[in-house]
Amino acid sequence: QVQVVESGGGLVQPGGSLRLSCAASGTIFLIYTMGWYRQAPGKQRDLVATITSDGSTNYAEFVKGRFAISRDNAKNTVYLSMNNLDPEDTAVYYCNADVQLVLRRANYWGQGTQVTVSS
């Protein structure tokens, strides 16, 4: 059994910053790509950023230069540092982990953490 748990969301003013964390736990052999996605009310879930096990990153155009993804492989944890936040960034942010278990590979989602950008 693998659990993926996000934390760090909240209410922030426009122009402010937040740091999200996501930890995977359980019987994990290794984690390939970890990523952040977001879903605003009435909209589809969009990719925000991903990071591979060797540190290669990929960002959506709308967050380039403002958000930074990083990970700690020893802790099976991924982070998303968000700066210069805009009301358009308001959404539920979900963590995703591509996990190699002992006998199979599987994909896991967290329950999401709400980020609200408002004055």
Tab-separated table of C-alpha atoms in Angstrom:
chain	number	residue	atom	x	y	z
A	1	GLN	CA	0.000	0.000	0.000
A	2	VAL	CA	1.320	3.418	-0.990
A	3	GLN	CA	0.088	6.740	0.329
A	4	VAL	CA	0.713	10.133	-1.234
A	5	VAL	CA	-0.010	13.092	1.020
A	6	GLU	CA	0.192	16.777	0.123
A	7	SER	CA	0.524	19.677	2.542
A	8	GLY	CA	1.251	23.394	2.548
A	9	GLY	CA	-1.782	24.853	0.818
A	10	GLY	CA	-3.686	27.833	2.122
A	11	LEU	CA	-4.803	31.387	1.529
A	12	VAL	CA	-2.262	33.885	0.221
A	13	GLN	CA	-2.459	37.388	-1.157
A	14	PRO	CA	-1.639	38.164	-4.795
A	15	GLY	CA	2.120	38.426	-5.219
A	16	GLY	CA	2.725	36.152	-2.252
A	17	SER	CA	4.448	32.787	-1.959
A	18	LEU	CA	3.657	29.274	-0.808
A	19	ARG	CA	5.582	26.022	-0.637
A	20	LEU	CA	3.760	22.742	-1.151
A	21	SER	CA	5.114	19.399	-0.015
A	22	CYS	CA	4.158	15.879	-1.014
A	23	ALA	CA	5.422	12.724	0.649
A	24	ALA	CA	4.991	9.181	-0.608
A	25	SER	CA	5.133	6.344	1.874
A	26	GLY	CA	4.734	2.578	1.863
A	27	THR	CA	6.549	-0.350	0.340
A	28	ILE	CA	8.321	1.597	-2.387
A	29	PHE	CA	11.262	0.260	-4.359
A	30	LEU	CA	11.814	3.559	-6.146
A	31	ILE	CA	9.894	6.520	-7.532
A	32	TYR	CA	10.337	7.551	-11.144
A	33	THR	CA	8.625	10.849	-11.969
A	34	MET	CA	6.850	12.956	-9.349
A	35	GLY	CA	4.674	15.843	-10.351
A	36	TRP	CA	2.206	18.534	-9.435
A	37	TYR	CA	-1.111	19.108	-11.183
A	38	ARG	CA	-3.893	21.537	-10.449
A	39	GLN	CA	-7.610	21.744	-10.997
A	40	ALA	CA	-9.696	24.891	-10.717
A	41	PRO	CA	-13.493	24.676	-10.272
A	42	GLY	CA	-15.175	23.700	-13.514
A	43	LYS	CA	-11.880	23.122	-15.305
A	44	GLN	CA	-9.785	20.110	-16.238
A	45	ARG	CA	-6.783	18.974	-14.250
A	46	ASP	CA	-3.639	20.517	-15.721
A	47	LEU	CA	0.017	19.650	-15.374
A	48	VAL	CA	2.005	22.215	-13.374
A	49	ALA	CA	5.460	20.661	-13.124
A	50	THR	CA	7.214	17.304	-13.046
A	51	ILE	CA	10.609	16.074	-11.917
A	52	THR	CA	12.332	12.795	-12.696
A	53	SER	CA	14.394	10.723	-10.299
A	54	ASP	CA	17.589	12.254	-11.688
A	55	GLY	CA	16.285	15.814	-11.327
A	56	SER	CA	15.126	16.682	-14.823
A	57	THR	CA	12.242	19.127	-14.663
A	58	ASN	CA	9.352	20.133	-16.876
A	59	TYR	CA	7.040	23.110	-16.353
A	60	ALA	CA	3.794	24.345	-17.773
A	61	GLU	CA	4.225	27.616	-19.622
A	62	PHE	CA	1.943	29.473	-17.227
A	63	VAL	CA	4.264	28.845	-14.235
A	64	LYS	CA	7.696	29.200	-15.794
A	65	GLY	CA	9.814	31.658	-13.851
A	66	ARG	CA	7.426	31.674	-10.875
A	67	PHE	CA	7.267	28.071	-9.635
A	68	ALA	CA	10.095	25.668	-8.885
A	69	ILE	CA	9.819	21.924	-8.348
A	70	SER	CA	12.369	19.948	-6.358
A	71	ARG	CA	12.578	16.578	-4.659
A	72	ASP	CA	14.348	14.707	-1.902
A	73	ASN	CA	14.749	11.119	-3.060
A	74	ALA	CA	15.824	9.928	0.370
A	75	LYS	CA	12.508	11.157	1.797
A	76	ASN	CA	10.340	10.262	-1.234
A	77	THR	CA	9.197	13.867	-1.143
A	78	VAL	CA	8.561	16.470	-3.807
A	79	TYR	CA	8.171	20.206	-3.272
A	80	LEU	CA	6.623	23.036	-5.233
A	81	SER	CA	7.800	26.547	-4.426
A	82	MET	CA	5.335	29.078	-5.760
A	83	ASN	CA	6.196	32.765	-6.029
A	84	ASN	CA	4.406	35.830	-7.345
A	85	LEU	CA	1.081	34.063	-7.023
A	86	ASP	CA	-1.893	35.305	-8.999
A	87	PRO	CA	-5.620	34.741	-8.417
A	88	GLU	CA	-5.541	32.585	-11.561
A	89	ASP	CA	-3.362	30.142	-9.600
A	90	THR	CA	-6.268	29.361	-7.289
A	91	ALA	CA	-6.957	25.628	-7.535
A	92	VAL	CA	-6.655	22.303	-5.796
A	93	TYR	CA	-3.090	21.121	-6.263
A	94	TYR	CA	-2.542	17.385	-6.614
A	95	CYS	CA	0.641	15.382	-6.304
A	96	ASN	CA	1.354	12.417	-8.526
A	97	ALA	CA	3.966	9.689	-8.117
A	98	ASP	CA	5.032	7.020	-10.619
A	99	VAL	CA	6.143	4.239	-8.292
A	100	GLN	CA	8.019	1.000	-8.737
A	101	LEU	CA	6.723	-1.491	-6.210
A	102	VAL	CA	8.299	-4.872	-5.586
A	103	LEU	CA	6.382	-6.658	-8.324
A	104	ARG	CA	4.765	-3.921	-10.404
A	105	ARG	CA	4.790	-0.273	-11.375
A	106	ALA	CA	1.851	1.908	-10.355
A	107	ASN	CA	0.694	5.519	-10.398
A	108	TYR	CA	-0.644	7.258	-7.299
A	109	TRP	CA	-2.436	10.533	-6.613
A	110	GLY	CA	-2.707	12.492	-3.401
A	111	GLN	CA	-5.969	13.867	-2.064
A	112	GLY	CA	-5.096	17.439	-3.054
A	113	THR	CA	-4.385	20.651	-1.179
A	114	GLN	CA	-6.298	23.876	-1.747
A	115	VAL	CA	-4.414	27.000	-2.797
A	116	THR	CA	-6.409	30.222	-2.776
A	117	VAL	CA	-4.906	33.479	-3.992
A	118	SER	CA	-7.053	36.417	-2.977
A	119	SER	CA	-6.841	39.810	-1.368
